[in-house]
XYZ file of C-alpha atoms in Angstrom:
772
model
C 0.000 0.000 0.000
C 1.400 3.333 -0.976
C 1.755 6.149 1.426
C 0.686 9.566 0.167
C 0.378 12.427 2.617
C -1.587 15.642 1.942
C -1.641 18.686 4.120
C -3.772 21.818 3.785
C -1.762 24.798 2.552
C -2.167 28.523 2.934
C -3.299 28.590 -0.687
C -2.495 32.109 -1.855
C 0.423 34.452 -1.202
C -0.456 37.522 0.826
C -0.885 40.689 -1.227
C 1.825 43.168 -0.303
C 0.335 46.121 -2.180
C -3.198 47.333 -2.803
C -5.192 45.932 -5.704
C -6.391 48.682 -8.051
C -9.342 48.626 -10.438
C -10.172 45.671 -12.694
C -13.842 45.546 -11.746
C -14.991 44.479 -15.215
C -12.154 41.967 -15.639
C -12.881 40.435 -12.238
C -16.536 40.008 -13.105
C -15.749 38.415 -16.471
C -13.117 36.067 -14.978
C -15.555 34.949 -12.265
C -18.217 34.302 -14.883
C -15.877 32.257 -17.069
C -14.485 30.296 -14.116
C -18.007 29.310 -13.159
C -18.594 27.916 -16.665
C -15.308 26.167 -17.453
C -12.829 23.960 -15.640
C -9.726 25.522 -17.220
C -9.443 29.280 -17.565
C -6.239 30.880 -18.852
C -5.594 34.599 -18.372
C -3.352 35.817 -21.190
C -1.622 39.103 -21.906
C 1.782 40.729 -22.356
C 4.355 40.775 -19.597
C 3.651 43.189 -16.787
C -0.047 43.627 -17.628
C -1.181 42.247 -14.263
C -2.240 38.671 -15.002
C -0.875 37.287 -11.725
C -2.516 39.917 -9.519
C -5.831 39.442 -11.289
C -5.623 35.659 -10.930
C -4.823 35.956 -7.226
C -7.785 38.258 -6.636
C -10.136 36.007 -8.640
C -8.921 32.993 -6.666
C -9.292 34.829 -3.352
C -12.853 35.849 -4.192
C -13.709 32.270 -5.262
C -12.089 30.546 -2.268
C -15.367 29.810 -0.467
C -16.712 27.937 -3.483
C -13.984 25.283 -3.132
C -14.246 22.999 -0.110
C -10.573 22.026 -0.352
C -9.435 25.577 -0.878
C -7.154 27.261 -3.376
C -3.555 26.403 -4.221
C -1.202 28.877 -5.915
C 1.685 27.369 -7.911
C 4.310 29.893 -9.124
C 6.098 28.547 -12.199
C 8.152 31.558 -13.330
C 11.362 30.227 -11.783
C 10.881 26.651 -12.989
C 13.237 25.934 -15.894
C 13.069 22.103 -16.032
C 9.678 21.060 -17.397
C 10.120 17.535 -16.083
C 9.759 18.943 -12.583
C 6.331 20.480 -13.198
C 4.365 17.682 -11.500
C 6.773 17.739 -8.533
C 6.359 21.501 -8.224
C 2.563 21.260 -8.171
C 2.713 18.379 -5.706
C 4.978 20.386 -3.400
C 2.621 23.358 -3.546
C -0.289 21.073 -2.654
C 1.682 19.521 0.206
C 1.626 16.079 -1.422
C 4.405 13.844 -0.105
C 4.390 10.558 -2.019
C 7.191 8.283 -0.751
C 6.327 5.314 -2.973
C 8.737 6.120 -5.775
C 5.904 6.287 -8.312
C 5.768 9.080 -10.939
C 4.571 12.312 -9.277
C 1.528 12.476 -11.559
C 0.134 9.319 -9.912
C 0.214 10.815 -6.434
C -1.242 14.070 -7.756
C -4.212 12.438 -9.445
C -4.918 10.326 -6.380
C -4.778 13.353 -4.125
C -7.003 15.512 -6.309
C -9.462 12.814 -7.368
C -12.080 13.531 -4.701
C -11.165 17.101 -3.793
C -12.948 20.307 -4.732
C -10.047 22.656 -5.271
C -8.913 25.597 -7.424
C -5.381 25.221 -8.728
C -3.707 28.460 -9.857
C -0.795 27.848 -12.252
C 1.068 31.136 -12.603
C 3.412 31.946 -15.531
C 2.999 28.934 -17.801
C 4.314 30.462 -21.043
C 7.731 28.759 -21.029
C 6.222 25.357 -20.153
C 3.208 25.429 -22.465
C 3.129 21.868 -23.775
C 3.924 20.295 -20.417
C 1.340 22.468 -18.635
C -1.281 21.619 -21.253
C -0.675 17.868 -21.002
C -0.590 17.847 -17.213
C -3.687 20.038 -16.903
C -5.574 17.676 -19.195
C -4.594 14.634 -17.103
C -5.473 16.278 -13.803
C -8.840 17.560 -15.013
C -9.653 14.123 -16.412
C -8.845 12.426 -13.107
C -10.407 14.973 -10.748
C -13.998 15.944 -11.660
C -14.185 18.694 -9.009
C -10.870 20.312 -9.904
C -10.702 23.683 -11.639
C -7.535 25.296 -12.955
C -6.857 29.016 -13.327
C -3.677 29.609 -15.343
C -1.764 32.740 -16.309
C 0.392 32.798 -19.402
C 1.533 35.078 -22.196
C 0.099 32.421 -24.513
C -2.938 30.149 -24.200
C -2.194 26.550 -23.238
C -4.071 25.303 -26.288
C -5.745 22.313 -24.673
C -9.284 20.963 -25.016
C -11.931 22.712 -22.952
C -9.750 25.748 -22.233
C -11.400 29.178 -21.968
C -9.067 32.082 -22.694
C -9.474 35.618 -21.372
C -7.150 38.375 -22.490
C -6.119 40.773 -19.731
C -5.970 44.338 -21.093
C -3.852 47.180 -19.718
C -5.404 49.355 -17.023
C -7.956 51.869 -18.179
C -6.208 55.140 -18.795
C -9.209 57.371 -18.336
C -10.173 60.649 -19.908
C -8.035 63.662 -20.662
C -8.175 64.765 -17.029
C -9.133 61.739 -14.915
C -10.254 62.271 -11.348
C -8.383 60.340 -8.635
C -11.382 58.152 -7.796
C -12.856 57.929 -11.278
C -13.242 54.215 -12.150
C -12.129 55.086 -15.658
C -8.681 56.234 -14.458
C -7.288 53.023 -12.971
C -3.792 53.677 -14.321
C -3.603 57.070 -12.614
C -4.870 55.606 -9.356
C -2.201 52.887 -9.470
C 0.514 55.454 -10.146
C -0.683 57.590 -7.254
C -0.694 54.713 -4.768
C 2.719 53.377 -5.793
C 4.187 56.885 -5.862
C 3.020 57.563 -2.302
C 4.541 54.253 -1.209
C 7.857 55.200 -2.823
C 7.805 58.809 -1.655
C 5.256 59.567 1.105
C 5.325 63.301 0.378
C 3.894 62.781 -3.105
C 0.302 63.770 -3.757
C -1.789 63.914 -6.897
C -2.755 67.546 -7.529
C -4.407 69.594 -10.236
C -0.954 70.790 -11.234
C 0.624 67.374 -11.773
C -2.460 65.338 -12.744
C -2.045 66.063 -16.457
C 1.584 64.922 -16.452
C 0.712 61.778 -14.478
C -2.047 60.987 -16.943
C 0.389 61.477 -19.833
C 2.898 59.137 -18.159
C 0.257 56.437 -17.817
C -0.782 56.881 -21.450
C 2.813 56.761 -22.662
C 3.261 53.509 -20.713
C 0.100 52.015 -22.271
C -1.511 51.486 -18.850
C 0.834 48.523 -18.169
C 0.871 48.068 -14.375
C 4.512 46.941 -14.164
C 5.685 49.943 -16.186
C 3.579 52.303 -14.075
C 4.926 50.841 -10.829
C 8.513 51.125 -12.049
C 7.867 54.714 -13.122
C 6.341 55.655 -9.761
C 9.486 54.480 -7.952
C 11.538 56.914 -10.043
C 9.846 59.828 -8.263
C 12.454 59.306 -5.562
C 14.924 61.052 -7.890
C 12.820 62.789 -10.570
C 9.897 65.187 -10.598
C 6.754 64.101 -12.456
C 7.605 66.448 -15.322
C 11.188 65.182 -15.566
C 9.960 61.586 -15.532
C 7.559 62.318 -18.387
C 10.317 63.958 -20.426
C 12.604 60.932 -20.012
C 10.079 58.342 -21.146
C 11.360 58.557 -24.713
C 14.010 56.161 -23.393
C 11.652 54.210 -21.164
C 13.796 51.060 -21.082
C 16.703 52.967 -19.543
C 14.534 54.823 -17.013
C 12.346 51.973 -15.750
C 15.045 49.751 -14.291
C 14.407 49.548 -10.550
C 11.905 46.917 -9.513
C 11.451 44.673 -6.515
C 14.668 42.850 -5.565
C 12.470 39.972 -4.402
C 11.157 39.435 -7.934
C 12.827 37.246 -10.532
C 15.397 39.161 -12.622
C 13.120 39.136 -15.655
C 10.377 40.836 -13.602
C 12.551 43.598 -12.140
C 12.798 45.918 -15.136
C 10.577 46.748 -18.073
C 13.237 45.638 -20.547
C 13.781 42.308 -18.782
C 10.044 41.599 -18.820
C 9.826 42.200 -22.556
C 13.119 40.362 -23.156
C 11.391 37.292 -21.707
C 8.542 37.603 -24.218
C 11.116 38.038 -26.989
C 12.972 34.864 -25.948
C 9.717 32.887 -26.106
C 9.341 33.803 -29.794
C 10.775 31.795 -32.662
C 13.571 33.443 -34.726
C 11.109 34.333 -37.498
C 8.595 35.730 -34.992
C 11.344 37.973 -33.630
C 12.036 39.246 -37.144
C 8.311 39.853 -37.660
C 8.040 41.710 -34.327
C 10.847 44.058 -35.333
C 9.422 44.716 -38.799
C 5.874 45.208 -37.506
C 7.227 48.031 -35.319
C 7.424 50.100 -38.522
C 3.640 50.491 -38.309
C 2.042 53.333 -36.391
C -1.421 52.967 -34.872
C -2.090 49.421 -36.070
C -2.209 47.450 -39.309
C -4.208 44.811 -41.150
C -3.014 41.496 -42.538
C -2.541 42.795 -46.097
C -0.221 45.500 -44.831
C 1.699 43.064 -42.634
C 2.234 40.672 -45.561
C 3.757 43.453 -47.651
C 5.938 45.000 -44.950
C 7.167 41.932 -43.048
C 7.955 39.767 -46.087
C 11.534 39.963 -47.294
C 14.793 37.988 -47.158
C 14.121 34.952 -44.963
C 10.373 35.694 -44.562
C 7.995 34.939 -47.432
C 4.533 36.535 -47.784
C 3.012 33.094 -47.142
C 4.757 32.948 -43.753
C 3.351 36.214 -42.449
C -0.117 35.015 -41.478
C 1.307 32.307 -39.207
C 3.833 34.747 -37.744
C 1.122 37.295 -36.941
C -1.048 34.546 -35.457
C 1.887 33.363 -33.351
C 2.554 36.865 -32.033
C -1.149 37.271 -31.230
C -1.028 33.970 -29.335
C 2.018 35.165 -27.390
C 0.296 38.459 -26.471
C 2.820 40.554 -28.386
C 0.160 41.692 -30.858
C -3.434 42.494 -29.952
C -6.290 42.077 -32.382
C -8.681 45.015 -32.433
C -11.779 45.950 -34.367
C -11.293 48.442 -37.159
C -14.001 50.810 -38.342
C -14.341 48.795 -41.554
C -14.670 45.084 -42.269
C -11.007 44.092 -41.858
C -9.425 42.709 -38.718
C -6.711 45.004 -37.402
C -3.787 44.414 -35.098
C -1.701 46.630 -32.883
C 1.338 46.541 -30.640
C 1.274 48.381 -27.357
C 3.589 51.366 -27.762
C 6.044 49.906 -25.251
C 6.287 46.670 -27.269
C 6.521 48.674 -30.492
C 9.445 50.714 -29.148
C 11.175 47.480 -28.175
C 10.670 46.244 -31.748
C 12.018 49.531 -33.127
C 15.286 48.933 -31.265
C 15.657 45.460 -32.751
C 14.712 46.724 -36.208
C 17.482 49.317 -36.031
C 19.971 46.606 -35.034
C 18.876 44.247 -37.818
C 20.289 46.217 -40.779
C 16.836 45.854 -42.339
C 15.363 49.112 -41.108
C 15.652 51.039 -44.382
C 14.250 48.160 -46.447
C 11.364 47.629 -44.014
C 10.437 51.300 -43.833
C 10.651 51.584 -47.606
C 8.230 48.655 -47.986
C 5.953 50.385 -45.469
C 6.088 53.615 -47.504
C 5.471 51.770 -50.773
C 2.468 49.930 -49.362
C 0.731 53.102 -48.213
C 1.656 54.940 -51.394
C -0.072 52.164 -53.356
C -3.012 52.213 -50.930
C -3.694 55.906 -51.519
C -3.453 55.402 -55.281
C -6.086 52.645 -55.035
C -8.247 54.795 -52.782
C -8.166 57.595 -55.334
C -8.940 55.237 -58.237
C -11.832 53.579 -56.389
C -13.188 56.674 -54.662
C -16.266 57.081 -56.849
C -17.426 53.465 -56.469
C -19.382 51.332 -53.991
C -16.072 51.026 -52.077
C -16.137 54.696 -51.127
C -17.313 54.189 -47.545
C -14.937 51.262 -47.050
C -12.047 53.460 -48.232
C -13.107 56.149 -45.808
C -12.809 53.688 -42.926
C -9.525 52.215 -44.142
C -7.899 55.631 -44.500
C -9.217 56.708 -41.093
C -7.861 53.508 -39.503
C -4.460 53.993 -41.156
C -4.085 57.741 -40.697
C -1.089 57.306 -38.380
C 0.607 55.048 -40.948
C -0.092 57.544 -43.721
C 1.562 60.267 -41.665
C 4.557 58.007 -41.071
C 4.830 57.261 -44.793
C 4.685 60.979 -45.618
C 7.322 61.849 -43.021
C 9.616 59.049 -44.181
C 9.296 60.019 -47.844
C 10.160 63.641 -47.125
C 13.029 62.693 -44.810
C 14.508 60.388 -47.480
C 14.174 62.987 -50.235
C 11.493 60.964 -52.037
C 9.416 64.052 -52.790
C 7.378 62.475 -55.589
C 6.158 59.701 -53.282
C 5.199 62.208 -50.599
C 3.513 64.471 -53.131
C 1.444 61.646 -54.577
C 0.368 60.370 -51.152
C -0.685 63.841 -49.987
C -2.598 64.696 -53.171
C -4.179 61.229 -53.477
C -5.747 61.920 -50.077
C -7.289 65.196 -51.273
C -10.921 64.015 -51.078
C -10.314 62.562 -47.618
C -8.634 65.718 -46.286
C -11.346 68.001 -47.668
C -14.144 66.097 -45.999
C -12.545 65.389 -42.652
C -9.476 67.436 -41.861
C -8.674 70.493 -43.918
C -6.044 71.687 -41.470
C -3.993 68.509 -41.677
C -4.433 68.217 -45.423
C -3.206 71.782 -45.898
C -0.224 71.043 -43.650
C 0.914 68.147 -45.825
C 0.194 69.919 -49.131
C 2.264 72.888 -47.991
C 5.138 70.595 -47.017
C 5.215 68.666 -50.295
C 4.866 71.827 -52.389
C 7.785 73.389 -50.508
C 9.830 70.222 -51.078
C 9.119 70.135 -54.844
C 9.577 73.839 -55.525
C 10.780 74.440 -59.099
C 9.992 70.914 -60.344
C 7.820 70.461 -63.457
C 6.205 67.097 -62.734
C 2.797 65.503 -62.965
C 2.924 64.958 -59.192
C 3.553 68.612 -58.386
C 0.889 69.759 -60.853
C -1.725 67.597 -59.140
C -0.614 68.759 -55.698
C -0.972 72.379 -56.842
C -4.573 72.110 -58.006
C -5.566 69.912 -55.023
C -3.861 72.445 -52.715
C -5.688 75.307 -54.481
C -9.010 73.565 -53.920
C -8.246 73.055 -50.232
C -7.131 76.672 -49.814
C -10.448 77.752 -51.353
C -12.426 75.675 -48.875
C -10.422 77.325 -46.093
C -11.427 80.723 -47.484
C -7.977 81.695 -48.851
C -8.812 82.259 -52.514
C -5.716 84.423 -53.068
C -3.417 81.523 -52.188
C -5.591 79.281 -54.351
C -5.124 81.529 -57.392
C -1.337 81.567 -56.964
C -1.275 77.755 -56.948
C -3.671 77.522 -59.881
C -1.546 79.847 -62.010
C 1.490 77.622 -61.503
C -0.577 74.459 -62.051
C -1.852 75.913 -65.351
C 1.675 76.730 -66.495
C 3.024 73.306 -65.575
C 0.067 71.425 -67.120
C 0.657 73.245 -70.421
C 4.402 72.641 -70.291
C 4.131 68.888 -69.732
C 0.998 68.457 -71.869
C -1.212 67.147 -69.074
C -4.768 67.457 -70.422
C -6.349 65.857 -67.342
C -4.637 68.401 -65.110
C -5.830 71.256 -67.367
C -9.428 70.105 -66.858
C -8.903 70.026 -63.102
C -7.349 73.499 -63.181
C -10.470 74.804 -64.945
C -12.663 72.957 -62.445
C -10.911 74.389 -59.377
C -10.678 77.837 -60.987
C -14.457 77.667 -61.357
C -14.810 76.747 -57.670
C -12.541 79.665 -56.717
C -14.651 82.032 -58.808
C -17.799 80.703 -57.176
C -16.357 81.386 -53.712
C -15.355 84.870 -54.812
C -18.926 85.637 -55.890
C -18.090 85.523 -59.624
C -20.821 83.053 -60.564
C -20.862 83.825 -64.314
C -17.115 83.187 -64.620
C -17.511 80.131 -62.424
C -20.173 78.745 -64.753
C -17.976 79.208 -67.840
C -14.919 77.580 -66.259
C -16.903 74.667 -64.859
C -18.560 74.010 -68.235
C -15.118 73.982 -69.876
C -13.909 71.441 -67.327
C -17.074 69.371 -67.775
C -16.553 69.002 -71.538
C -13.028 67.671 -71.073
C -14.027 65.345 -68.233
C -16.912 63.909 -70.232
C -14.581 63.211 -73.151
C -12.330 61.293 -70.757
C -15.258 59.422 -69.156
C -14.057 60.690 -65.773
C -17.285 60.101 -63.824
C -15.866 61.147 -60.446
C -14.720 64.538 -61.768
C -17.941 64.996 -63.737
C -19.939 64.514 -60.543
C -17.915 67.181 -58.698
C -18.194 69.645 -61.570
C -21.946 69.095 -61.912
C -22.279 69.633 -58.147
C -20.632 73.053 -58.402
C -22.593 73.973 -61.561
C -25.754 73.376 -59.525
C -24.357 75.581 -56.761
C -23.476 78.308 -59.268
C -27.052 78.341 -60.579
C -28.480 78.408 -57.062
C -26.215 81.221 -55.955
C -27.216 83.270 -58.984
C -30.804 82.802 -57.813
C -31.699 80.872 -60.959
C -33.821 77.769 -61.248
C -31.795 74.632 -61.934
C -33.062 74.421 -65.526
C -30.321 71.949 -66.481
C -31.185 69.668 -63.570
C -27.602 69.725 -62.332
C -28.505 68.719 -58.777
C -30.647 65.763 -59.842
C -27.959 64.747 -62.334
C -25.375 64.771 -59.557
C -27.609 62.541 -57.433
C -28.182 60.137 -60.344
C -24.431 59.854 -60.967
C -23.828 58.965 -57.315
C -26.582 56.351 -57.380
C -25.287 54.874 -60.641
C -21.764 54.473 -59.289
C -22.789 53.482 -55.744
C -20.813 56.353 -54.212
C -22.599 56.689 -50.872
C -20.367 59.431 -49.470
C -20.689 61.656 -52.543
C -24.419 60.937 -52.491
C -24.758 62.652 -49.107
C -23.566 65.890 -50.763
C -25.871 65.387 -53.731
C -28.787 64.936 -51.336
C -27.852 68.154 -49.556
C -27.659 70.051 -52.825
C -30.989 68.659 -54.052
C -32.531 69.628 -50.704
C -31.099 73.134 -51.002
C -32.691 73.499 -54.431
C -36.005 72.188 -53.076
C -35.873 74.732 -50.239
C -35.240 77.550 -52.713
C -38.346 76.432 -54.630
C -40.399 76.425 -51.432
C -40.639 72.616 -51.233
C -40.021 72.502 -47.506
C -41.176 68.959 -46.773
C -39.047 67.511 -49.575
C -36.070 69.588 -48.473
C -36.339 68.309 -44.892
C -36.710 64.719 -46.059
C -33.629 64.950 -48.285
C -31.577 66.686 -45.593
C -32.408 63.983 -43.063
C -31.500 61.300 -45.582
C -28.152 63.010 -46.084
C -27.577 63.335 -42.347
C -28.224 59.645 -41.759
C -25.059 58.912 -43.713
C -23.243 60.587 -40.813
C -23.964 57.428 -38.818
C -21.449 55.713 -41.095
C -19.205 58.569 -42.235
C -18.194 61.442 -40.003
C -18.070 64.318 -42.506
C -18.163 67.673 -40.747
C -18.513 69.706 -43.960
C -21.617 67.892 -45.156
C -23.069 67.979 -41.640
C -22.501 71.740 -41.398
C -24.254 72.389 -44.728
C -27.245 70.212 -43.773
C -27.551 71.663 -40.251
C -27.377 75.191 -41.648
C -30.214 74.548 -44.104
C -32.317 72.803 -41.447
C -31.852 75.888 -39.275
C -33.371 78.089 -41.980
C -36.310 75.711 -42.321
C -36.851 75.673 -38.550
C -36.799 79.484 -38.410
C -39.420 79.674 -41.167
C -41.606 77.322 -39.119
C -41.242 79.492 -36.023
C -39.078 76.942 -34.182
C -36.669 79.602 -33.019
C -34.940 77.655 -30.246
C -34.175 74.758 -32.585
C -33.006 77.058 -35.359
C -30.559 78.858 -33.055
C -29.123 75.574 -31.825
C -28.723 74.221 -35.341
C -26.833 77.367 -36.372
C -24.554 76.822 -33.388
C -23.932 73.201 -34.333
C -23.122 74.156 -37.916
C -20.731 76.838 -36.693
C -18.965 74.358 -34.405
C -18.519 71.967 -37.334
C -16.983 74.707 -39.497
C -14.604 75.691 -36.699
C -13.663 72.061 -36.132
C -12.462 71.873 -39.731
C -10.475 75.074 -39.376
C -12.699 77.116 -41.667
C -16.043 78.945 -41.735
C -18.945 79.535 -44.079
C -17.752 83.077 -44.831
C -16.251 81.830 -48.087
C -19.648 80.494 -49.129
C -21.016 83.913 -49.967
C -24.637 83.011 -50.602
C -24.852 80.517 -47.765
C -23.379 83.142 -45.444
C -25.988 85.626 -46.635
C -28.840 83.255 -45.781
C -27.188 82.497 -42.442
C -26.917 86.195 -41.553
C -30.529 86.845 -42.559
C -31.712 83.882 -40.457
C -29.678 85.021 -37.444
C -31.042 88.578 -37.733
C -34.626 87.320 -37.747
C -33.950 85.012 -34.800
C -32.406 87.782 -32.721
C -35.414 89.995 -33.485
C -37.883 87.284 -32.538
C -36.055 85.938 -29.487
C -33.960 88.822 -28.254
C -30.185 88.657 -28.078
C -29.988 87.011 -24.661
C -32.437 84.206 -25.487
C -30.776 83.629 -28.863
C -27.295 83.402 -27.328
C -28.548 81.195 -24.514
C -30.074 78.809 -27.075
C -26.766 78.654 -28.947
C -24.884 77.972 -25.738
C -27.155 75.034 -24.967
C -25.869 73.352 -28.126
C -22.209 73.974 -27.292
C -19.913 71.021 -26.748
C -22.000 68.246 -28.297
C -20.078 65.374 -29.872
C -20.569 64.767 -33.584
C -22.947 61.853 -32.986
C -24.968 63.901 -30.486
C -25.151 66.786 -32.948
C -26.405 64.402 -35.649
C -29.049 63.060 -33.235
C -30.225 66.579 -32.533
C -30.321 67.597 -36.189
C -32.333 64.478 -37.016
C -34.567 65.058 -33.960
C -33.771 61.560 -32.742
C -33.407 60.583 -29.065
C -34.762 64.016 -28.079
C -37.607 64.910 -25.733
C -40.302 67.349 -26.869
C -38.479 70.022 -24.886
C -35.163 69.271 -26.628
C -33.416 68.541 -23.350
C -30.634 66.223 -24.592
C -28.570 69.129 -25.915
C -28.576 70.756 -22.510
C -28.072 67.554 -20.569
C -25.135 66.258 -22.619
C -23.446 69.629 -22.763
C -23.285 69.981 -19.013
C -21.316 66.740 -18.766
C -18.680 67.501 -21.408
C -16.619 69.535 -18.943
C -14.848 67.913 -16.022
C -15.965 68.848 -12.498
C -13.005 71.199 -12.058
C -13.575 72.832 -15.466
C -17.231 73.403 -14.602
C -16.121 74.973 -11.323
C -13.703 77.280 -13.155
C -16.413 78.247 -15.658
C -18.751 79.301 -12.828
C -16.008 81.418 -11.271
C -15.399 83.075 -14.645
C -19.131 83.827 -14.709
C -18.765 85.431 -11.272
C -16.172 87.823 -12.686
C -13.044 86.420 -10.999
C -9.664 86.841 -12.669
C -7.302 83.911 -13.224
C -5.308 84.950 -10.165
C -8.460 85.139 -8.046
C -9.679 81.760 -9.305
C -6.275 80.257 -8.492
C -6.471 81.596 -4.933
C -10.062 80.390 -4.490
C -9.265 76.850 -5.698
C -5.743 76.696 -4.233
C -4.107 75.981 -7.598
C -1.616 77.917 -9.715
C -2.659 80.641 -12.210
C -0.993 78.559 -14.913
C -3.310 75.654 -14.113
C -6.283 78.022 -14.326
C -5.108 79.112 -17.772
C -4.905 75.475 -18.851
C -8.444 74.811 -17.582
C -9.789 77.825 -19.457
C -8.040 76.707 -22.657
C -9.678 73.288 -22.285
C -13.088 74.895 -21.735
C -12.719 77.091 -24.819
C -11.671 74.110 -26.961
C -14.381 71.762 -25.692
C -17.193 74.265 -26.104
C -15.887 75.809 -29.328
C -15.676 79.278 -27.747
C -13.194 82.080 -28.270
C -13.702 84.336 -25.226
C -14.272 84.413 -21.468
C -17.548 86.249 -22.138
C -18.896 83.163 -23.904
C -17.787 80.977 -21.002
C -19.580 83.281 -18.562
C -22.742 83.162 -20.678
C -22.568 79.371 -20.871
C -22.137 79.098 -17.090
C -25.150 81.375 -16.605
C -27.298 79.079 -18.753
C -25.954 75.984 -16.978
C -26.338 77.521 -13.543
C -26.852 74.274 -11.661
C -24.032 73.838 -9.188
C -21.268 71.450 -10.212
C -21.794 67.885 -9.191
C -25.505 68.272 -8.519
């Protein structure tokens, strides 16, 4: 008869520091553990898998009659000793000389126990096999494992552990959405008892936590550095985070004492090809999809066919995280800390230039495809893909300019013209100015296109003088190189410039000239744009659309399945209907256009639709709604870095509407109504314009606006209303005048205001005390 002894153990190590946050993760882990017998918590090194597992196990202890047993495996190098290690943790002493697994299965067979296997990643196969045997022999056993990679055994449930929530721009100390800041604060106080989180340092602390991706280990290592650095100095030094974050617990294993050592361990667990892929994937900024990875990672010893398996392997090892993109494609990202680690290895690999060139070439080709397929049913999909890859597009532009590849940069920037004009005029103008400066004096097709695209963008920003200068050069270059397509575009944009300058007859002539050339070339996308502006020219001259330009524009969009362009055609058709007095049709068409904003966030189209709806509301005597809609349109224009002043006739209707509203409502009521619409998000503004999710008293605008400011910002706004200066506010709130200035800047930006007077008026309207 064998002799196997079992003694009850303490189960879990005592927690030496406070446990912060993780409410949602705890709830999900408990739920999964109640439904499966093997749950593995996965995630990158330092993300907090062990602490979460310990807390889950502690909370579940009462559900297991035989208790909980914690088995640390990080220090175990010999996989043949795994069963012995678990047996020792359980207090099993089998003196029979049999294999340890026999004594383990006998001991666990009739026990109701939770076994926590911590840090399994370097013993994956052995852990998987042993877990399967134990679970098969012990029906009341449950296993909770932590690993950078799932065990991959039958019946396993896998839960990824994310970084700590990093909160809003200015998280409050006890805000559940600012777990990272709370962890930093607690560890900083432990390291330096005189530390306190204040209004003055909160922004820097939040930035530190963001820069460190909310990784608990990195945050804890950073907090310790406050013994020798101020918060500001620490933030400034995070560009070299691996050199700064080097002092961890001496009681921890060496690979858990520094940020670099923790990531080194993940790197060592990767195959040689996975290490190459990790380094090359660091060339991406803000994420990537599989197509992009196949083009950028492949090269030398890595074939395109290998990349899928390499990406999958890095996802399994928690180096890469899969995320949902706005479109239909799966996207992947590296935490910035892991990306910076990859950047170092890429630089050491002698493949950096080749990798970054492949990255540039991929995004250059992507923008060319986006331009070619813009006026097709893929238009919305391209919108989402470009939005998802905006950071990569910026990187490709920067790299091209830095390497002297001006033609690549020029093509990328101009290929994105339609995207910039709809979503971000300021950024588009920034890149067009840079590429035009870099190609000064060059007579190329690329520069010619950049000139007329840049002229168009300058026009939309209201700078028609700059537009004319660019058009003159574009005209000269197009003639010199014999670029007939560019000549048609020069005429088209010159017509748009004339329209914005109030020269509608000249605009009509130029646009018709462009239209003839574009029709000869069967350039449907350009024809649609030209027809759109011909309809506007007729409307702004006060003429009936006898040629049916607006309806023709709408038909073209429908024929080619261009949903984004269609939203503009709907607006234009609605505008024409309003001019003819067809109010019901105009409202119906405007709402149909606005519904596209659920899919595409286009501030220009929204502003035009909201403006026209405001005029309709004023005509119906709905003065409050009209004033709010004008405010929402104005906020959209400002958000793009422009205004409707360049749209002469639209501005005239706006001014007439505002004058009538002020007469009917009085200045104070009109301004109060506008203030109630201040600060709405784009989706909230769309809801309001569509009259969806609103009460009969239109309360959502007021309710959501009052919550857009933080508690402290609301407090500052009320003190501005009371007439206090920055110095007086600082004294009242016991903060520095500089912090007051920062709060006021945030208030102005969030509410779209330009003066303290507007803040005071807003605070008067929202007079309920903060926090009530």
